[in-house]
């Protein structure tokens, strides 16, 4: 295996896999983007054996009406021996759902996942997951936590203890056997999580944002130790699959990166990374790659993939064609802040650099960029954000004028807000129950998303003084007149 | 009845018996000897009980008022309560587990729990007793089982609810970890579900056992028409003492009762709470901890350790290996089968499920129809009387809640705001609260009647006696939970007293107050059955009310009236819960929650 791994290191280079036979239905919509030329290489000659193959897996939730909410559109995916695969994507792109389908934790709504060409549901896939929240049992000691999976397999106590202690030694937790997880720091707890995952000698090690609950330095340290274990073949694992929303982390670790788009989740691009380890964050090749991923994430998709049909032959409703836009969950204050920073950068800047300056991860930054874009305050092109005249005016104004600009932009661009305002005006008592809009949105979004959409709408509407919201009665009401008078006075 | 809010009481009074330094010296032999002594005592107790239970029932039990009889009586009472508790624990776990994992019957089971919690348990007393005596006509065990089952029905529901809600709130990733690491259902129960639910179960157990004393007092003095089902125990001792007006016997009885409750607290709950500390689902270690010398004794006894090493551990290992083997075999068997075969097997199970379901529905339907037949005998006047009684009891229950709130809120807030006062008042209040109200009923009724008050007003006081503690303890906890910076704000801006209460204290304690009032309201309804109807020295005192109607119907064996009155009472409690308490609870959760 080591030979193959090295081969892929030296000869294998990343490329967009639109035409690759392992990923047939891959609608990679990055046609406007040029992958940095010094990284475009020929197809890998030696194909390592495939461990996991997902065939047209999708996830959707049936609604009481004919619609269904598509979370992940039909997707093909493979994980081969000797590779670290990173799955990147904005929140809501179904990264974790995809991981759970690949491990067999969650059954796809349609399609099938194969382990060594056997359906994952019927056999025993030897996997382990490292969880974001560590998922350790607080009432078991460190060594008991590591032993628990072995106990489940009916291993002898003495052998069990021996292996657990050895694994704890490997991850650098020697001497902490009898401690309880709550006595450990976050980084040490995640080490226990790694030890528990590796002690079952998984063929594929899955990781669900394993470093995102840790501070930056601890995460960095754990990442490099993980790479060391992997490259020295200290662990018996054949492949690693890591879900992350940190682009740099993906580029640091992965041999292959898959970027997901959302609404519904789908693969946007899938390519190999052939930078030699240890990778240098400051190297131009590295930053170019990070920049490329940012571009993919921020560039709107030109052509939509063909919509799948439900078993009854009706087209699945795609959220992009739906009535309501998906409101990005950003706060007005965040939007103003972003625009001000953009103004300082002469009105135009690379999103990657913005994120770097702010020490933001994509999950933090993208919703704000999306919201500003939705309101017409900025435009995004090739990974560059450029402020529009209305955005510049917004950023330069004082608070009451800002609210007015926000109000105009919101009513003009956001259907849901427009509808709430109209509904309030149409009612004689000038108040509308939240329930009403909940039911309307419910047709289009999942339950959780509906609640989040309404939360964002309330947040924006209150800020813009479009309406008020009575939280105890759950009703939208007209804002008090007093404030309009005062804002009018200031205008004059 | 004690209702101890979380992190309360035990954290403050832990110095009293904590002489752990003495035990830390390794007196292994002494420790082993004392453990052996405890085992011997248990063994003797079982022998004693067996001899008594399988003896013929003595038709008329004479309750001896000699203090020398007290240890034996107390022993009988304790055994009843703990048997009922053990039954409750098993039932609660099975019920909660089934409800949490069977989506089809989950809603039904939870609604059932809600209703069963509100039904006045005491109405079942005659039915259960008669059934049990009929089952074991010549054995004492029938009567005993009747009492145990009755106490069980008073204890079990909150525990079942606690276990269910713990299962429902299990963190998703922990659950996924058990799946991905192939835990068997047994291992999942032992390593995830029970530990996660442990703290809730322990606190609810304490409430349940305290409530058990309340019902025990009634069960031990049960008389149905001419038949006397009295059981020897602490409750019957106290009641006999009160009705004969034997002052020194009353004092002895009360002393024994308080001693038992304090001992239970120290010898049972404190070690269990100290032990359950490791099940706290927390990320950071708390500084204050409950300690228990007894737990220390058990954990450091070499004899017990050796016993565990040679019995429990090998058995547990064998169980785990068995589960792992079964899983392998199951996998081997299912591997070649197609998805269709699996689906067929599922259908086979569902046919069996349907048969069981039909049988259960059939039995329930049959019993329900027969019960409804009973109702035909109810006359119109009787029906009106029951309705009138319901109104009267409704009035009494709410008056008692109001009166209880009037004194508990100011006192509770004062205790909560002043740590020094709390240190003195809390242990006293806990002991006062732990004496079951039913034990004091006979004494109080005698006193009140002699003072010239009718049972109408006396019953309000009696209801208060049982339920005010719920409000008091919750208000104390609420006042302690108000952040000190909010109190400083009130001080800084010179809030008037009215303003302080309106903007700070009442909203601050509101969620706790509601919790206390809900529990107190349920308790008051249940207490009305005993409070409104009282038999003492061959004469019956009663006042007009639903509780009195239920008790009178029990006494005279009029089951149709008993059934209707019980239905009316359960209906009223459930309706009030839905229409009044639930919206208030919701308000408390959404609007008045501190540090949301």
Short mmCIF file of C-alpha atoms in Angstrom, two decimals, chain A residues 217-449:
data_model
loop_
_atom_site.label_atom_id
_atom_site.label_comp_id
_atom_site.label_asym_id
_atom_site.label_seq_id
_atom_site.Cartn_x
_atom_site.Cartn_y
_atom_site.Cartn_z
CA UNK A 217 -3.07 25.87 18.14
CA UNK A 218 -4.39 22.60 19.53
CA UNK A 219 -6.06 21.84 16.22
CA UNK A 220 -2.84 22.53 14.35
CA UNK A 221 -0.90 20.25 16.66
CA UNK A 222 -3.40 17.39 16.39
CA UNK A 223 -3.54 17.70 12.61
CA UNK A 224 0.18 17.34 12.22
CA UNK A 225 0.28 14.38 14.61
CA UNK A 226 -2.49 12.72 12.64
CA UNK A 227 -0.51 13.18 9.43
CA UNK A 228 2.56 11.76 11.11
CA UNK A 229 0.66 8.64 12.22
CA UNK A 230 -0.74 8.26 8.74
CA UNK A 231 2.52 8.67 6.87
CA UNK A 232 4.47 6.46 9.23
CA UNK A 233 1.77 3.83 8.83
CA UNK A 234 1.45 3.63 12.60
CA UNK A 235 -2.25 3.07 12.17
CA UNK A 236 -3.73 0.24 10.19
CA UNK A 237 -6.25 2.51 8.51
CA UNK A 238 -6.41 2.32 4.69
CA UNK A 239 -8.21 5.60 4.04
CA UNK A 240 -9.35 8.70 5.85
CA UNK A 241 -12.49 10.68 5.09
CA UNK A 242 -12.70 14.05 6.77
CA UNK A 243 -15.61 16.48 6.74
CA UNK A 244 -14.60 20.05 7.36
CA UNK A 245 -15.62 23.62 6.70
CA UNK A 246 -12.09 24.87 7.02
CA UNK A 247 -10.54 25.22 3.58
CA UNK A 248 -6.97 25.43 4.78
CA UNK A 249 -7.43 22.32 6.84
CA UNK A 250 -8.62 20.43 3.78
CA UNK A 251 -5.66 21.61 1.71
CA UNK A 252 -3.24 20.79 4.52
CA UNK A 253 -4.44 17.24 4.97
CA UNK A 254 -6.09 15.86 1.91
CA UNK A 255 -4.92 13.90 -1.11
CA UNK A 256 -8.30 14.56 -2.66
CA UNK A 257 -10.81 17.31 -2.03
CA UNK A 258 -14.50 17.17 -2.80
CA UNK A 259 -16.42 20.44 -2.69
CA UNK A 260 -20.15 20.33 -2.17
CA UNK A 261 -22.69 22.92 -3.23
CA UNK A 262 -26.00 23.33 -1.52
CA UNK A 263 -29.74 23.49 -2.18
CA UNK A 264 -29.72 20.56 -2.58
CA UNK A 265 -26.29 19.19 -1.72
CA UNK A 266 -24.30 18.10 -4.78
CA UNK A 267 -20.69 17.65 -5.79
CA UNK A 268 -19.31 20.77 -7.43
CA UNK A 269 -15.77 19.64 -7.90
CA UNK A 270 -13.57 16.72 -6.96
CA UNK A 271 -9.85 16.86 -7.52
CA UNK A 272 -6.55 15.50 -6.29
CA UNK A 273 -3.97 17.45 -4.36
CA UNK A 274 -0.40 16.46 -5.02
CA UNK A 275 1.47 18.90 -2.86
CA UNK A 276 4.23 17.15 -0.95
CA UNK A 277 3.97 16.84 2.80
CA UNK A 278 4.62 18.68 5.02
CA UNK A 279 2.68 21.40 3.28
CA UNK A 280 3.58 25.00 3.72
CA UNK A 281 0.69 27.38 4.21
CA UNK A 282 2.69 30.27 2.78
CA UNK A 283 3.76 28.49 -0.39
CA UNK A 284 2.21 30.03 -3.51
CA UNK A 285 0.91 26.64 -4.66
CA UNK A 286 -0.91 26.25 -1.38
CA UNK A 287 -2.53 29.68 -1.37
CA UNK A 288 -3.47 29.35 -5.03
CA UNK A 289 -5.32 26.18 -4.23
CA UNK A 290 -7.12 27.76 -1.27
CA UNK A 291 -8.06 30.68 -3.46
CA UNK A 292 -9.37 28.31 -6.12
CA UNK A 293 -11.66 26.60 -3.61
CA UNK A 294 -12.97 29.96 -2.46
CA UNK A 295 -13.74 30.81 -6.03
CA UNK A 296 -15.63 27.57 -6.49
CA UNK A 297 -17.61 28.20 -3.34
CA UNK A 298 -18.54 31.77 -4.13
CA UNK A 299 -19.14 31.46 -7.84
CA UNK A 300 -22.79 30.92 -8.66
CA UNK A 301 -23.50 27.87 -10.71
CA UNK A 302 -24.40 28.60 -14.27
CA UNK A 303 -26.38 25.61 -15.36
CA UNK A 304 -28.56 23.56 -13.08
CA UNK A 305 -28.27 19.80 -13.21
CA UNK A 306 -31.31 17.99 -14.55
CA UNK A 307 -33.90 17.47 -11.88
CA UNK A 308 -34.54 13.92 -10.74
CA UNK A 309 -38.04 12.48 -10.89
CA UNK A 310 -39.94 11.08 -7.94
CA UNK A 311 -41.00 7.44 -8.25
CA UNK A 312 -44.41 8.70 -9.38
CA UNK A 313 -42.78 10.54 -12.23
CA UNK A 314 -43.26 14.01 -10.84
CA UNK A 315 -40.30 16.32 -10.89
CA UNK A 316 -38.63 16.91 -7.58
CA UNK A 317 -38.91 20.51 -6.54
CA UNK A 318 -35.60 22.15 -6.47
CA UNK A 319 -35.16 24.89 -3.94
CA UNK A 320 -33.52 27.21 -6.39
CA UNK A 321 -36.63 27.28 -8.52
CA UNK A 322 -38.85 27.81 -5.57
CA UNK A 323 -40.85 30.72 -4.60
CA UNK A 324 -38.81 31.95 -1.67
CA UNK A 325 -35.12 32.63 -1.66
CA UNK A 326 -33.16 30.92 1.03
CA UNK A 327 -32.25 33.71 3.41
CA UNK A 328 -28.61 33.46 4.49
CA UNK A 329 -28.41 33.47 8.26
CA UNK A 330 -26.50 36.69 8.72
CA UNK A 331 -27.13 39.63 10.99
CA UNK A 332 -27.53 43.15 9.64
CA UNK A 333 -24.63 44.25 11.85
CA UNK A 334 -22.41 41.63 10.24
CA UNK A 335 -23.36 42.83 6.77
CA UNK A 336 -22.51 46.42 7.67
CA UNK A 337 -19.21 45.29 9.17
CA UNK A 338 -18.24 43.37 6.06
CA UNK A 339 -19.10 46.29 3.80
CA UNK A 340 -17.03 48.66 5.91
CA UNK A 341 -14.01 46.40 5.72
CA UNK A 342 -14.51 46.09 1.99
CA UNK A 343 -14.56 49.90 1.70
CA UNK A 344 -11.26 50.03 3.56
CA UNK A 345 -9.89 47.61 0.97
CA UNK A 346 -10.84 50.06 -1.80
CA UNK A 347 -14.22 48.50 -2.42
CA UNK A 348 -12.99 45.25 -3.86
CA UNK A 349 -11.17 42.28 -2.43
CA UNK A 350 -10.58 38.61 -2.66
CA UNK A 351 -12.93 36.68 -0.37
CA UNK A 352 -10.14 34.39 0.75
CA UNK A 353 -8.06 37.32 1.86
CA UNK A 354 -11.05 38.81 3.66
CA UNK A 355 -11.61 35.56 5.52
CA UNK A 356 -7.93 35.38 6.35
CA UNK A 357 -7.87 38.96 7.66
CA UNK A 358 -10.91 38.32 9.81
CA UNK A 359 -9.77 34.82 10.87
CA UNK A 360 -13.16 33.59 9.70
CA UNK A 361 -13.98 30.16 8.36
CA UNK A 362 -16.21 29.83 5.35
CA UNK A 363 -19.22 28.96 7.46
CA UNK A 364 -18.90 32.30 9.19
CA UNK A 365 -18.16 34.44 6.17
CA UNK A 366 -20.23 33.02 3.33
CA UNK A 367 -23.67 33.72 4.82
CA UNK A 368 -22.69 37.37 5.26
CA UNK A 369 -21.40 37.60 1.69
CA UNK A 370 -24.56 35.89 0.43
CA UNK A 371 -26.79 38.24 2.39
CA UNK A 372 -25.00 41.34 1.16
CA UNK A 373 -25.24 39.97 -2.36
CA UNK A 374 -28.95 39.24 -1.97
CA UNK A 375 -29.59 42.80 -0.83
CA UNK A 376 -27.60 44.19 -3.77
CA UNK A 377 -24.87 45.66 -1.59
CA UNK A 378 -22.09 43.74 -3.27
CA UNK A 379 -21.37 41.51 -6.24
CA UNK A 380 -19.16 38.46 -6.36
CA UNK A 381 -17.10 37.57 -9.38
CA UNK A 382 -14.34 34.99 -9.57
CA UNK A 383 -13.96 34.90 -5.83
CA UNK A 384 -13.69 38.69 -5.60
CA UNK A 385 -16.29 40.70 -3.73
CA UNK A 386 -16.97 44.19 -5.09
CA UNK A 387 -19.09 46.75 -3.31
CA UNK A 388 -21.98 48.35 -5.25
CA UNK A 389 -22.92 52.05 -5.04
CA UNK A 390 -25.84 51.26 -2.73
CA UNK A 391 -23.53 49.12 -0.62
CA UNK A 392 -21.02 51.96 -0.37
CA UNK A 393 -23.77 54.37 0.64
CA UNK A 394 -24.98 51.89 3.23
CA UNK A 395 -21.52 51.46 4.71
CA UNK A 396 -20.94 55.20 4.89
CA UNK A 397 -24.28 56.21 6.42
CA UNK A 398 -25.19 56.67 10.05
CA UNK A 399 -27.52 54.24 11.75
CA UNK A 400 -30.97 55.66 10.86
CA UNK A 401 -30.07 56.15 7.22
CA UNK A 402 -28.61 52.64 7.18
CA UNK A 403 -31.89 51.26 8.42
CA UNK A 404 -33.72 53.10 5.67
CA UNK A 405 -31.40 51.77 2.97
CA UNK A 406 -31.67 48.30 4.42
CA UNK A 407 -35.46 48.63 4.46
CA UNK A 408 -35.60 49.62 0.79
CA UNK A 409 -33.21 46.87 -0.25
CA UNK A 410 -35.00 44.25 1.83
CA UNK A 411 -38.47 45.01 0.52
CA UNK A 412 -37.17 45.10 -3.01
CA UNK A 413 -35.16 41.89 -2.88
CA UNK A 414 -36.63 39.61 -0.24
CA UNK A 415 -39.99 38.11 -1.07
CA UNK A 416 -40.72 36.84 2.43
CA UNK A 417 -40.22 40.25 4.03
CA UNK A 418 -42.32 41.89 1.34
CA UNK A 419 -45.12 39.43 2.00
CA UNK A 420 -45.02 39.90 5.77
CA UNK A 421 -45.28 43.68 5.38
CA UNK A 422 -48.19 43.37 2.98
CA UNK A 423 -50.00 40.88 5.16
CA UNK A 424 -49.74 43.19 8.16
CA UNK A 425 -51.04 46.12 6.15
CA UNK A 426 -53.92 44.07 4.80
CA UNK A 427 -55.16 42.96 8.22
CA UNK A 428 -57.51 45.25 10.10
CA UNK A 429 -55.82 44.56 13.46
CA UNK A 430 -52.39 45.06 11.87
CA UNK A 431 -51.01 41.77 13.15
CA UNK A 432 -50.34 38.39 11.54
CA UNK A 433 -49.51 35.16 13.35
CA UNK A 434 -46.08 33.65 12.71
CA UNK A 435 -47.83 30.33 12.17
CA UNK A 436 -49.17 31.56 8.84
CA UNK A 437 -45.73 32.07 7.33
CA UNK A 438 -44.45 28.97 9.03
CA UNK A 439 -47.00 26.93 7.10
CA UNK A 440 -46.16 28.63 3.83
CA UNK A 441 -42.41 28.10 4.25
CA UNK A 442 -42.90 24.58 5.49
CA UNK A 443 -43.83 23.53 1.97
CA UNK A 444 -40.41 24.48 0.82
CA UNK A 445 -37.97 24.01 3.64
CA UNK A 446 -37.39 21.38 6.27
CA UNK A 447 -38.80 22.05 9.71
CA UNK A 448 -35.49 23.27 11.16
CA UNK A 449 -34.74 25.40 8.15
#
